Amino acid sequence: MNFFRKPIFTGFGPNITKKDNFIALSFLFLPWNWPFLNKGFWEKKVEEKFKNYFNVSNVCLFDSGRSALQFALEASGIGEGDEVLVQAYTCVVVTNAINWSKAKPVFIDIQNDFNLNFEELKNKKTTKTKAIIIQHTFGKSISELEKIITWAKENNLLVIEDCAHSLGAKLNDQFLGTFGDIGMFSFGSDKIISCVRGGALITNNKNIAIKIKNLKNNLPNPKLIRTIQHLLHYPLFSFSKPLYNIGIGKLILFLAKKFNIINKIIYKEEKFGFPTKFYPSKLANSLAKILFFQIDNLEYFNRHRREIARFYNDNINNKKISKPEWNEDSVWLRYTILMEEPSVLHLKAKKQGIILGNWYNTPIAPKNIDLSKTGYKPNQCPNAEILSSKSINLPTNHFIKIKDARKIVKIINNL
């Protein structure tokens, strides 16, 4: 590996801007900002901004998308004895949210576009089914969304759109997240826009909105130490990423995680099906301020992702590689290809200083979870298992330039 080659990342704080760093450092080091680390007016400003963006009547922020999803279920009366239809090829935080609401996840296999199979969805419905979570994976709408919405209404089922990957994506000129009863969004570090940890629910259902707000208002503020950890994410990642290939950046991030200086994306308890002691909570005011200005980058970020994804689509010509079907409406959070033994490409790219992504390399990610606690059983969703064994993500974030995408394409075409 050339240690002085520019490192290229799929994740690792892909949305960080100079503005984010300025805000984070101002909260960390300016004493007059310390009283406003957790409390302030930025949460309300973000909610108003999203109301205008989506043209919806109700928006509610939470500490994370996973908390938002749990409260979407609880506010809708989903609980013990109820079943929630959800696709495999997803993250453990989704199944945790269902289980923690005391409902039972029922897993649906996916199609080759990484989204749930409508025919299997219909077959898995029982008298206990009360809700469907529709995941728009990697920023692409599920192909039969409108049919599913119609079918759900006919069967009196709640529809929650999981838009953690798809903020800003549309179908027939309508935003994803506004088709179902509730739209859920995540602002985690690797999502469309980010404040390191955060989530939101949108809805036009007045009764559900009232219950969501009541649940949110009863939550505590986040622990101050957790807010500081999230803010430290910005300077540490910004400093470490350029130095990653020479080992210094890698060491800094390793030590920062080992000694809990920065946050974890998924905590150990969550991997074993248990909630943490410090979440759910409200969203910290300082993180909400970062999110407020991140929203201004949303359209630029998504245009850039489409540009990079289009370059991959037009230039990858290796017959060993299966490319996703091109879709102009997708926001291409990650450009996910399929190949036998993706570890080969991971290794070749890493030798060139390129860290590719592994969403999702198992039907319920990440790999080091207690699968039995999710409710998923091996061989339950065979296509999800096949695709997860072949998936590898190419980066599309705003740090990736065409020359970077060209390097990645060259490695792929020379496999």
mmCIF file of C-alpha atoms in Angstrom:
data_model
loop_
_atom_site.group_PDB
_atom_site.id
_atom_site.type_symbol
_atom_site.label_atom_id
_atom_site.label_comp_id
_atom_site.label_asym_id
_atom_site.label_seq_id
_atom_site.Cartn_x
_atom_site.Cartn_y
_atom_site.Cartn_z
ATOM 1 C CA MET A 1 0.000 0.000 0.000
ATOM 2 C CA ASN A 2 1.172 3.524 -0.768
ATOM 3 C CA PHE A 3 0.869 5.130 2.673
ATOM 4 C CA PHE A 4 0.732 8.620 1.207
ATOM 5 C CA ARG A 5 -2.169 7.853 -1.135
ATOM 6 C CA LYS A 6 -5.413 9.685 -0.350
ATOM 7 C CA PRO A 7 -7.596 7.374 1.754
ATOM 8 C CA ILE A 8 -11.085 6.716 0.366
ATOM 9 C CA PHE A 9 -13.865 5.704 2.733
ATOM 10 C CA THR A 10 -17.428 4.484 2.292
ATOM 11 C CA GLY A 11 -18.316 5.374 5.884
ATOM 12 C CA PHE A 12 -16.151 7.057 8.551
ATOM 13 C CA GLY A 13 -18.125 10.278 8.909
ATOM 14 C CA PRO A 14 -18.982 10.718 5.206
ATOM 15 C CA ASN A 15 -21.106 13.858 5.704
ATOM 16 C CA ILE A 16 -18.778 15.996 7.831
ATOM 17 C CA THR A 17 -18.425 19.624 6.713
ATOM 18 C CA LYS A 18 -16.374 22.590 7.963
ATOM 19 C CA LYS A 19 -19.593 24.052 9.372
ATOM 20 C CA ASP A 20 -20.199 20.877 11.412
ATOM 21 C CA ASN A 21 -16.697 21.075 12.868
ATOM 22 C CA PHE A 22 -17.109 24.736 13.744
ATOM 23 C CA ILE A 23 -20.397 24.098 15.579
ATOM 24 C CA ALA A 24 -19.056 21.034 17.408
ATOM 25 C CA LEU A 25 -15.895 22.828 18.546
ATOM 26 C CA SER A 26 -17.879 25.882 19.637
ATOM 27 C CA PHE A 27 -20.012 23.724 21.947
ATOM 28 C CA LEU A 28 -16.997 21.816 23.247
ATOM 29 C CA PHE A 29 -14.668 24.716 23.978
ATOM 30 C CA LEU A 30 -16.698 27.926 24.412
ATOM 31 C CA PRO A 31 -17.953 28.026 28.025
ATOM 32 C CA TRP A 32 -20.921 30.263 27.228
ATOM 33 C CA ASN A 33 -22.277 27.483 24.992
ATOM 34 C CA TRP A 34 -22.039 24.751 27.629
ATOM 35 C CA PRO A 35 -25.493 25.451 29.158
ATOM 36 C CA PHE A 36 -26.986 24.752 25.723
ATOM 37 C CA LEU A 37 -25.299 21.431 24.989
ATOM 38 C CA ASN A 38 -28.527 19.517 25.649
ATOM 39 C CA LYS A 39 -31.262 22.156 25.942
ATOM 40 C CA GLY A 40 -32.196 24.928 23.557
ATOM 41 C CA PHE A 41 -34.331 25.920 20.592
ATOM 42 C CA TRP A 42 -32.591 24.100 17.733
ATOM 43 C CA GLU A 43 -34.799 21.011 17.965
ATOM 44 C CA LYS A 44 -37.906 23.107 17.224
ATOM 45 C CA LYS A 45 -36.137 24.849 14.338
ATOM 46 C CA VAL A 46 -35.241 21.485 12.781
ATOM 47 C CA GLU A 47 -38.814 20.215 13.177
ATOM 48 C CA GLU A 48 -40.170 23.311 11.420
ATOM 49 C CA LYS A 49 -37.634 22.928 8.640
ATOM 50 C CA PHE A 50 -38.687 19.334 8.027
ATOM 51 C CA LYS A 51 -42.375 20.250 8.139
ATOM 52 C CA ASN A 52 -41.778 22.681 5.302
ATOM 53 C CA TYR A 53 -39.563 20.269 3.382
ATOM 54 C CA PHE A 54 -42.051 17.390 3.443
ATOM 55 C CA ASN A 55 -45.186 19.564 3.635
ATOM 56 C CA VAL A 56 -46.444 17.542 6.609
ATOM 57 C CA SER A 57 -48.205 18.685 9.747
ATOM 58 C CA ASN A 58 -46.174 16.823 12.371
ATOM 59 C CA VAL A 59 -42.462 16.185 12.871
ATOM 60 C CA CYS A 60 -40.877 14.866 16.064
ATOM 61 C CA LEU A 61 -37.153 14.424 16.754
ATOM 62 C CA PHE A 62 -35.545 11.700 18.860
ATOM 63 C CA ASP A 63 -32.047 10.658 19.852
ATOM 64 C CA SER A 64 -31.955 8.135 16.983
ATOM 65 C CA GLY A 65 -33.883 6.440 14.225
ATOM 66 C CA ARG A 66 -34.103 3.266 16.306
ATOM 67 C CA SER A 67 -35.802 5.128 19.157
ATOM 68 C CA ALA A 68 -38.090 6.877 16.674
ATOM 69 C CA LEU A 69 -39.110 3.525 15.194
ATOM 70 C CA GLN A 70 -39.906 2.041 18.590
ATOM 71 C CA PHE A 71 -42.080 5.009 19.524
ATOM 72 C CA ALA A 72 -43.819 4.965 16.152
ATOM 73 C CA LEU A 73 -44.986 1.445 16.983
ATOM 74 C CA GLU A 74 -45.930 2.247 20.569
ATOM 75 C CA ALA A 75 -47.808 5.427 19.638
ATOM 76 C CA SER A 76 -49.799 3.399 17.114
ATOM 77 C CA GLY A 77 -50.901 0.881 19.732
ATOM 78 C CA ILE A 78 -48.631 -1.919 18.516
ATOM 79 C CA GLY A 79 -47.601 -4.145 21.396
ATOM 80 C CA GLU A 80 -47.708 -7.555 23.009
ATOM 81 C CA GLY A 81 -49.250 -10.274 20.840
ATOM 82 C CA ASP A 82 -49.014 -8.187 17.657
ATOM 83 C CA GLU A 83 -46.928 -9.051 14.613
ATOM 84 C CA VAL A 84 -44.941 -6.578 12.520
ATOM 85 C CA LEU A 85 -43.942 -7.514 8.980
ATOM 86 C CA VAL A 86 -40.367 -6.450 8.242
ATOM 87 C CA GLN A 87 -37.805 -7.467 5.665
ATOM 88 C CA ALA A 88 -34.625 -9.399 6.305
ATOM 89 C CA TYR A 89 -31.466 -7.734 4.949
ATOM 90 C CA THR A 90 -31.710 -5.058 7.607
ATOM 91 C CA CYS A 91 -30.063 -3.915 10.834
ATOM 92 C CA VAL A 92 -30.460 -5.291 14.348
ATOM 93 C CA VAL A 93 -31.660 -1.881 15.589
ATOM 94 C CA VAL A 94 -34.826 -2.355 13.496
ATOM 95 C CA THR A 95 -35.628 -5.741 15.033
ATOM 96 C CA ASN A 96 -34.748 -4.406 18.487
ATOM 97 C CA ALA A 97 -37.271 -1.587 18.080
ATOM 98 C CA ILE A 98 -39.994 -4.118 17.284
ATOM 99 C CA ASN A 99 -39.047 -6.445 20.120
ATOM 100 C CA TRP A 100 -38.762 -3.610 22.637
ATOM 101 C CA SER A 101 -42.275 -2.487 21.749
ATOM 102 C CA LYS A 102 -43.234 -6.055 22.804
ATOM 103 C CA ALA A 103 -44.412 -6.966 19.299
ATOM 104 C CA LYS A 104 -43.013 -9.816 17.217
ATOM 105 C CA PRO A 105 -41.067 -9.301 13.970
ATOM 106 C CA VAL A 106 -42.141 -11.518 11.066
ATOM 107 C CA PHE A 107 -39.432 -11.564 8.414
ATOM 108 C CA ILE A 108 -40.098 -11.106 4.708
ATOM 109 C CA ASP A 109 -37.599 -12.127 2.060
ATOM 110 C CA ILE A 110 -36.285 -9.553 -0.389
ATOM 111 C CA GLN A 111 -36.176 -9.137 -4.134
ATOM 112 C CA ASN A 112 -32.939 -8.540 -6.033
ATOM 113 C CA ASP A 113 -33.311 -4.766 -5.510
ATOM 114 C CA PHE A 114 -32.732 -5.339 -1.749
ATOM 115 C CA ASN A 115 -36.334 -4.377 -0.884
ATOM 116 C CA LEU A 116 -39.101 -6.610 0.432
ATOM 117 C CA ASN A 117 -41.048 -9.037 -1.740
ATOM 118 C CA PHE A 118 -44.706 -7.986 -1.934
ATOM 119 C CA GLU A 119 -46.018 -11.484 -2.722
ATOM 120 C CA GLU A 120 -44.314 -12.948 0.317
ATOM 121 C CA LEU A 121 -45.519 -10.006 2.382
ATOM 122 C CA LYS A 122 -49.115 -10.931 1.543
ATOM 123 C CA ASN A 123 -48.508 -14.595 2.320
ATOM 124 C CA LYS A 124 -46.990 -13.878 5.743
ATOM 125 C CA LYS A 125 -49.921 -11.801 6.984
ATOM 126 C CA THR A 126 -51.947 -13.374 9.796
ATOM 127 C CA THR A 127 -54.756 -12.237 12.069
ATOM 128 C CA LYS A 128 -52.051 -10.999 14.466
ATOM 129 C CA THR A 129 -50.418 -8.745 11.867
ATOM 130 C CA LYS A 130 -50.873 -5.099 12.802
ATOM 131 C CA ALA A 131 -48.115 -3.211 10.976
ATOM 132 C CA ILE A 132 -45.648 -3.234 8.083
ATOM 133 C CA ILE A 133 -42.235 -1.589 8.095
ATOM 134 C CA ILE A 134 -41.252 -0.739 4.517
ATOM 135 C CA GLN A 135 -37.498 -0.240 4.205
ATOM 136 C CA HIS A 136 -36.300 1.744 1.184
ATOM 137 C CA THR A 137 -32.845 0.162 1.069
ATOM 138 C CA PHE A 138 -29.863 2.261 -0.055
ATOM 139 C CA GLY A 139 -32.184 5.118 -1.051
ATOM 140 C CA LYS A 140 -34.324 3.354 -3.661
ATOM 141 C CA SER A 141 -38.086 3.138 -3.304
ATOM 142 C CA ILE A 142 -39.619 -0.294 -3.064
ATOM 143 C CA SER A 143 -40.966 -0.964 -6.562
ATOM 144 C CA GLU A 144 -44.544 -1.803 -5.563
ATOM 145 C CA LEU A 145 -44.920 0.818 -2.851
ATOM 146 C CA GLU A 146 -48.281 2.172 -3.954
ATOM 147 C CA LYS A 147 -49.736 -1.350 -4.284
ATOM 148 C CA ILE A 148 -48.541 -2.185 -0.771
ATOM 149 C CA ILE A 149 -50.072 0.999 0.633
ATOM 150 C CA THR A 150 -53.419 0.171 -0.998
ATOM 151 C CA TRP A 151 -53.288 -3.433 0.229
ATOM 152 C CA ALA A 152 -52.371 -2.311 3.760
ATOM 153 C CA LYS A 153 -55.319 0.072 3.908
ATOM 154 C CA GLU A 154 -57.656 -2.677 2.725
ATOM 155 C CA ASN A 155 -56.365 -4.865 5.561
ATOM 156 C CA ASN A 156 -56.311 -2.103 8.199
ATOM 157 C CA LEU A 157 -52.544 -2.339 8.679
ATOM 158 C CA LEU A 158 -50.307 0.462 9.885
ATOM 159 C CA VAL A 159 -47.521 1.362 7.436
ATOM 160 C CA ILE A 160 -44.225 2.773 8.676
ATOM 161 C CA GLU A 161 -41.752 3.769 5.990
ATOM 162 C CA ASP A 162 -38.173 3.202 7.113
ATOM 163 C CA CYS A 163 -36.399 6.016 5.268
ATOM 164 C CA ALA A 164 -33.109 5.763 7.149
ATOM 165 C CA HIS A 165 -31.391 5.367 3.743
ATOM 166 C CA SER A 166 -33.681 7.496 1.628
ATOM 167 C CA LEU A 167 -34.118 11.061 2.897
ATOM 168 C CA GLY A 168 -34.927 13.181 -0.162
ATOM 169 C CA ALA A 169 -35.818 10.273 -2.453
ATOM 170 C CA LYS A 170 -39.112 10.363 -4.349
ATOM 171 C CA LEU A 171 -41.536 8.128 -6.189
ATOM 172 C CA ASN A 172 -43.750 9.766 -8.805
ATOM 173 C CA ASP A 173 -42.603 13.157 -7.531
ATOM 174 C CA GLN A 174 -43.727 12.386 -3.954
ATOM 175 C CA PHE A 175 -41.246 12.122 -1.087
ATOM 176 C CA LEU A 176 -40.660 8.701 0.430
ATOM 177 C CA GLY A 177 -41.877 8.783 3.995
ATOM 178 C CA THR A 178 -45.153 10.479 3.051
ATOM 179 C CA PHE A 179 -46.908 7.457 1.499
ATOM 180 C CA GLY A 180 -47.495 5.487 4.693
ATOM 181 C CA ASP A 181 -48.949 6.459 8.048
ATOM 182 C CA ILE A 182 -45.544 7.369 9.505
ATOM 183 C CA GLY A 183 -42.145 8.078 7.987
ATOM 184 C CA MET A 184 -39.017 7.346 10.014
ATOM 185 C CA PHE A 185 -35.623 8.951 9.336
ATOM 186 C CA SER A 186 -32.163 8.474 10.790
ATOM 187 C CA PHE A 187 -29.351 11.000 11.098
ATOM 188 C CA GLY A 188 -26.649 8.586 12.196
ATOM 189 C CA SER A 189 -23.083 9.156 11.080
ATOM 190 C CA ASP A 190 -23.350 7.228 7.787
ATOM 191 C CA LYS A 191 -26.816 8.316 6.707
ATOM 192 C CA ILE A 192 -27.996 10.799 4.046
ATOM 193 C CA ILE A 193 -27.389 13.753 6.392
ATOM 194 C CA SER A 194 -25.947 13.411 9.848
ATOM 195 C CA CYS A 195 -25.611 14.828 13.332
ATOM 196 C CA VAL A 196 -23.821 11.587 14.424
ATOM 197 C CA ARG A 197 -26.927 10.328 16.233
ATOM 198 C CA GLY A 198 -30.515 11.420 15.708
ATOM 199 C CA GLY A 199 -33.858 10.411 14.255
ATOM 200 C CA ALA A 200 -37.267 11.761 13.317
ATOM 201 C CA LEU A 201 -40.856 10.747 12.688
ATOM 202 C CA ILE A 202 -43.196 12.520 10.294
ATOM 203 C CA THR A 203 -46.946 11.997 10.028
ATOM 204 C CA ASN A 204 -50.167 13.683 9.001
ATOM 205 C CA ASN A 205 -52.153 11.514 11.419
ATOM 206 C CA LYS A 206 -53.146 13.891 14.210
ATOM 207 C CA ASN A 207 -53.999 11.210 16.792
ATOM 208 C CA ILE A 208 -50.739 9.329 16.278
ATOM 209 C CA ALA A 209 -48.804 12.602 16.333
ATOM 210 C CA ILE A 210 -50.221 13.543 19.736
ATOM 211 C CA LYS A 211 -49.152 10.184 21.184
ATOM 212 C CA ILE A 212 -45.686 10.439 19.617
ATOM 213 C CA LYS A 213 -45.173 13.895 21.123
ATOM 214 C CA ASN A 214 -46.349 12.722 24.537
ATOM 215 C CA LEU A 215 -43.870 9.851 24.445
ATOM 216 C CA LYS A 216 -41.068 12.201 23.370
ATOM 217 C CA ASN A 217 -41.901 14.808 26.017
ATOM 218 C CA ASN A 218 -41.607 12.177 28.748
ATOM 219 C CA LEU A 219 -38.076 11.235 27.674
ATOM 220 C CA PRO A 220 -35.018 12.496 29.560
ATOM 221 C CA ASN A 221 -32.388 14.717 28.024
ATOM 222 C CA PRO A 222 -29.343 12.752 26.858
ATOM 223 C CA LYS A 223 -26.487 12.154 29.270
ATOM 224 C CA LEU A 224 -24.014 15.009 28.992
ATOM 225 C CA ILE A 225 -21.102 12.607 28.501
ATOM 226 C CA ARG A 226 -22.885 11.057 25.500
ATOM 227 C CA THR A 227 -23.447 14.445 23.902
ATOM 228 C CA ILE A 228 -19.759 15.297 24.334
ATOM 229 C CA GLN A 229 -18.776 11.949 22.784
ATOM 230 C CA HIS A 230 -20.905 12.714 19.744
ATOM 231 C CA LEU A 231 -19.445 16.198 19.370
ATOM 232 C CA LEU A 232 -15.895 14.818 19.628
ATOM 233 C CA HIS A 233 -16.711 12.621 16.642
ATOM 234 C CA TYR A 234 -16.305 15.658 14.376
ATOM 235 C CA PRO A 235 -12.768 16.883 15.154
ATOM 236 C CA LEU A 236 -11.408 13.370 15.712
ATOM 237 C CA PHE A 237 -12.695 11.984 12.421
ATOM 238 C CA SER A 238 -11.749 15.126 10.498
ATOM 239 C CA PHE A 239 -8.196 14.965 11.851
ATOM 240 C CA SER A 240 -7.788 11.189 11.574
ATOM 241 C CA LYS A 241 -9.173 10.426 8.124
ATOM 242 C CA PRO A 242 -6.395 12.115 6.098
ATOM 243 C CA LEU A 243 -3.804 10.313 8.260
ATOM 244 C CA TYR A 244 -5.488 6.916 8.114
ATOM 245 C CA ASN A 245 -3.212 5.280 5.532
ATOM 246 C CA ILE A 246 -0.041 6.184 7.418
ATOM 247 C CA GLY A 247 -1.421 4.501 10.524
ATOM 248 C CA ILE A 248 -1.725 7.573 12.746
ATOM 249 C CA GLY A 249 -5.386 8.189 11.956
ATOM 250 C CA LYS A 250 -6.229 4.528 12.365
ATOM 251 C CA LEU A 251 -4.555 4.453 15.781
ATOM 252 C CA ILE A 252 -6.337 7.622 16.946
ATOM 253 C CA LEU A 253 -9.765 6.266 16.011
ATOM 254 C CA PHE A 254 -8.985 2.869 17.542
ATOM 255 C CA LEU A 255 -7.976 4.446 20.847
ATOM 256 C CA ALA A 256 -10.907 6.890 20.775
ATOM 257 C CA LYS A 257 -13.342 3.994 20.477
ATOM 258 C CA LYS A 258 -11.508 1.727 22.926
ATOM 259 C CA PHE A 259 -11.506 4.364 25.668
ATOM 260 C CA ASN A 260 -15.040 5.608 24.914
ATOM 261 C CA ILE A 261 -13.886 9.055 23.846
ATOM 262 C CA ILE A 262 -16.319 8.941 20.922
ATOM 263 C CA ASN A 263 -19.685 7.288 20.474
ATOM 264 C CA LYS A 264 -20.431 3.795 19.219
ATOM 265 C CA ILE A 265 -22.824 3.247 16.320
ATOM 266 C CA ILE A 266 -24.319 0.145 17.969
ATOM 267 C CA TYR A 267 -23.638 -0.550 21.627
ATOM 268 C CA LYS A 268 -22.784 -4.006 22.980
ATOM 269 C CA GLU A 269 -26.117 -4.335 24.792
ATOM 270 C CA GLU A 270 -28.034 -3.693 21.561
ATOM 271 C CA LYS A 271 -26.124 -6.452 19.764
ATOM 272 C CA PHE A 272 -27.516 -8.882 22.341
ATOM 273 C CA GLY A 273 -31.058 -7.561 22.169
ATOM 274 C CA PHE A 274 -31.022 -5.307 25.228
ATOM 275 C CA PRO A 275 -31.556 -1.522 25.432
ATOM 276 C CA THR A 276 -28.794 0.698 26.765
ATOM 277 C CA LYS A 277 -29.154 2.505 30.084
ATOM 278 C CA PHE A 278 -28.764 5.935 28.462
ATOM 279 C CA TYR A 279 -31.175 5.763 25.483
ATOM 280 C CA PRO A 280 -33.918 6.481 24.379
ATOM 281 C CA SER A 281 -33.693 10.207 25.020
ATOM 282 C CA LYS A 282 -34.433 13.553 23.467
ATOM 283 C CA LEU A 283 -32.066 14.873 20.815
ATOM 284 C CA ALA A 284 -29.306 17.090 22.225
ATOM 285 C CA ASN A 285 -29.642 20.762 21.313
ATOM 286 C CA SER A 286 -26.043 20.911 20.045
ATOM 287 C CA LEU A 287 -26.613 17.983 17.691
ATOM 288 C CA ALA A 288 -29.894 19.513 16.525
ATOM 289 C CA LYS A 289 -27.994 22.663 15.546
ATOM 290 C CA ILE A 290 -25.592 20.610 13.428
ATOM 291 C CA LEU A 291 -28.576 18.847 11.872
ATOM 292 C CA PHE A 292 -30.278 22.164 11.082
ATOM 293 C CA PHE A 293 -27.398 23.218 8.850
ATOM 294 C CA GLN A 294 -26.895 19.704 7.457
ATOM 295 C CA ILE A 295 -30.392 19.966 5.970
ATOM 296 C CA ASP A 296 -29.080 22.813 3.808
ATOM 297 C CA ASN A 297 -26.662 20.289 2.243
ATOM 298 C CA LEU A 298 -29.333 17.673 1.530
ATOM 299 C CA GLU A 299 -30.018 18.399 -2.137
ATOM 300 C CA TYR A 300 -26.312 18.903 -2.921
ATOM 301 C CA PHE A 301 -25.360 15.662 -1.162
ATOM 302 C CA ASN A 302 -28.012 13.706 -3.057
ATOM 303 C CA ARG A 303 -27.124 15.241 -6.447
ATOM 304 C CA HIS A 304 -23.531 14.305 -5.813
ATOM 305 C CA ARG A 305 -24.482 10.740 -4.876
ATOM 306 C CA ARG A 306 -26.442 10.373 -8.109
ATOM 307 C CA GLU A 307 -23.494 11.696 -10.121
ATOM 308 C CA ILE A 308 -21.059 9.211 -8.568
ATOM 309 C CA ALA A 309 -23.560 6.327 -8.807
ATOM 310 C CA ARG A 310 -24.136 7.173 -12.486
ATOM 311 C CA PHE A 311 -20.379 7.008 -13.078
ATOM 312 C CA TYR A 312 -20.237 3.531 -11.512
ATOM 313 C CA ASN A 313 -23.264 2.454 -13.524
ATOM 314 C CA ASP A 314 -21.796 3.656 -16.819
ATOM 315 C CA ASN A 315 -18.234 2.420 -16.322
ATOM 316 C CA ILE A 316 -18.264 -0.880 -14.422
ATOM 317 C CA ASN A 317 -18.063 -3.548 -17.115
ATOM 318 C CA ASN A 318 -16.788 -6.625 -15.298
ATOM 319 C CA LYS A 319 -19.105 -9.535 -16.128
ATOM 320 C CA LYS A 320 -18.417 -11.031 -12.689
ATOM 321 C CA ILE A 321 -20.201 -8.068 -11.129
ATOM 322 C CA SER A 322 -23.968 -7.567 -10.867
ATOM 323 C CA LYS A 323 -24.915 -3.884 -10.789
ATOM 324 C CA PRO A 324 -28.150 -2.518 -9.311
ATOM 325 C CA GLU A 325 -30.821 -1.503 -11.786
ATOM 326 C CA TRP A 326 -30.442 2.205 -12.516
ATOM 327 C CA ASN A 327 -33.096 4.432 -11.004
ATOM 328 C CA GLU A 328 -33.146 8.220 -11.356
ATOM 329 C CA ASP A 329 -35.264 8.675 -8.222
ATOM 330 C CA SER A 330 -32.869 6.820 -5.918
ATOM 331 C CA VAL A 331 -30.575 8.919 -3.744
ATOM 332 C CA TRP A 332 -27.921 6.150 -3.803
ATOM 333 C CA LEU A 333 -26.774 6.321 -0.182
ATOM 334 C CA ARG A 334 -24.407 3.548 -1.244
ATOM 335 C CA TYR A 335 -23.981 1.906 -4.649
ATOM 336 C CA THR A 336 -24.234 -1.792 -3.856
ATOM 337 C CA ILE A 337 -22.912 -4.411 -6.251
ATOM 338 C CA LEU A 338 -22.988 -8.197 -6.029
ATOM 339 C CA MET A 339 -20.122 -10.605 -6.597
ATOM 340 C CA GLU A 340 -18.931 -13.999 -5.487
ATOM 341 C CA GLU A 341 -16.561 -13.653 -2.531
ATOM 342 C CA PRO A 342 -16.737 -9.878 -1.955
ATOM 343 C CA SER A 343 -13.815 -10.248 0.472
ATOM 344 C CA VAL A 344 -11.552 -10.402 -2.600
ATOM 345 C CA LEU A 345 -12.602 -6.918 -3.680
ATOM 346 C CA HIS A 346 -12.470 -5.621 -0.099
ATOM 347 C CA LEU A 347 -8.846 -6.759 0.155
ATOM 348 C CA LYS A 348 -7.736 -5.454 -3.258
ATOM 349 C CA ALA A 349 -9.323 -2.076 -2.578
ATOM 350 C CA LYS A 350 -7.825 -1.872 0.916
ATOM 351 C CA LYS A 351 -4.351 -2.352 -0.562
ATOM 352 C CA GLN A 352 -5.034 0.795 -2.566
ATOM 353 C CA GLY A 353 -6.156 2.735 0.521
ATOM 354 C CA ILE A 354 -9.872 2.303 -0.259
ATOM 355 C CA ILE A 355 -12.252 1.076 2.460
ATOM 356 C CA LEU A 356 -15.424 -0.280 0.837
ATOM 357 C CA GLY A 357 -18.665 -0.920 2.714
ATOM 358 C CA ASN A 358 -20.280 -4.139 3.947
ATOM 359 C CA TRP A 359 -23.980 -3.205 4.302
ATOM 360 C CA TYR A 360 -25.346 -5.879 4.648
ATOM 361 C CA ASN A 361 -23.112 -8.936 4.870
ATOM 362 C CA THR A 362 -25.685 -10.878 6.880
ATOM 363 C CA PRO A 363 -29.520 -10.931 6.839
ATOM 364 C CA ILE A 364 -29.606 -9.079 10.182
ATOM 365 C CA ALA A 365 -26.522 -6.904 10.530
ATOM 366 C CA PRO A 366 -23.942 -6.647 11.968
ATOM 367 C CA LYS A 367 -22.480 -10.138 12.056
ATOM 368 C CA ASN A 368 -21.448 -10.094 15.715
ATOM 369 C CA ILE A 369 -24.972 -9.971 17.155
ATOM 370 C CA ASP A 370 -26.984 -12.614 18.989
ATOM 371 C CA LEU A 371 -29.172 -13.602 16.040
ATOM 372 C CA SER A 372 -31.525 -15.623 18.228
ATOM 373 C CA LYS A 373 -32.599 -12.443 20.069
ATOM 374 C CA THR A 374 -33.799 -10.847 16.807
ATOM 375 C CA GLY A 375 -36.335 -13.562 16.047
ATOM 376 C CA TYR A 376 -34.691 -14.434 12.724
ATOM 377 C CA LYS A 377 -33.958 -18.102 12.035
ATOM 378 C CA PRO A 378 -31.399 -19.362 9.492
ATOM 379 C CA ASN A 379 -32.855 -20.188 6.036
ATOM 380 C CA GLN A 380 -35.969 -18.152 6.810
ATOM 381 C CA CYS A 381 -35.277 -15.671 3.984
ATOM 382 C CA PRO A 382 -33.035 -17.444 1.457
ATOM 383 C CA ASN A 383 -32.678 -14.610 -1.037
ATOM 384 C CA ALA A 384 -31.655 -12.191 1.719
ATOM 385 C CA GLU A 385 -29.021 -14.701 2.801
ATOM 386 C CA ILE A 386 -27.715 -15.132 -0.747
ATOM 387 C CA LEU A 387 -27.567 -11.397 -1.479
ATOM 388 C CA SER A 388 -25.973 -10.548 1.858
ATOM 389 C CA SER A 389 -23.193 -13.043 1.114
ATOM 390 C CA LYS A 390 -22.468 -11.210 -2.160
ATOM 391 C CA SER A 391 -23.019 -7.546 -1.247
ATOM 392 C CA ILE A 392 -20.343 -4.879 -1.272
ATOM 393 C CA ASN A 393 -20.931 -1.097 -1.172
ATOM 394 C CA LEU A 394 -19.151 1.528 -3.230
ATOM 395 C CA PRO A 395 -18.971 5.039 -1.722
ATOM 396 C CA THR A 396 -21.019 7.927 -3.102
ATOM 397 C CA ASN A 397 -20.560 10.589 -0.392
ATOM 398 C CA HIS A 398 -19.437 14.153 -1.031
ATOM 399 C CA PHE A 399 -15.774 13.365 -0.338
ATOM 400 C CA ILE A 400 -15.748 11.017 -3.352
ATOM 401 C CA LYS A 401 -14.726 12.746 -6.562
ATOM 402 C CA ILE A 402 -14.931 11.332 -10.084
ATOM 403 C CA LYS A 403 -11.193 10.574 -9.993
ATOM 404 C CA ASP A 404 -11.777 8.509 -6.828
ATOM 405 C CA ALA A 405 -14.688 6.656 -8.431
ATOM 406 C CA ARG A 406 -12.463 6.018 -11.455
ATOM 407 C CA LYS A 407 -9.866 4.315 -9.213
ATOM 408 C CA ILE A 408 -12.557 2.106 -7.713
ATOM 409 C CA VAL A 409 -13.964 1.209 -11.128
ATOM 410 C CA LYS A 410 -10.477 0.315 -12.385
ATOM 411 C CA ILE A 411 -9.949 -2.106 -9.494
ATOM 412 C CA ILE A 412 -13.348 -3.707 -10.137
ATOM 413 C CA ASN A 413 -12.884 -4.043 -13.886
ATOM 414 C CA ASN A 414 -9.429 -5.598 -13.405
ATOM 415 C CA LEU A 415 -10.647 -8.288 -10.992
#
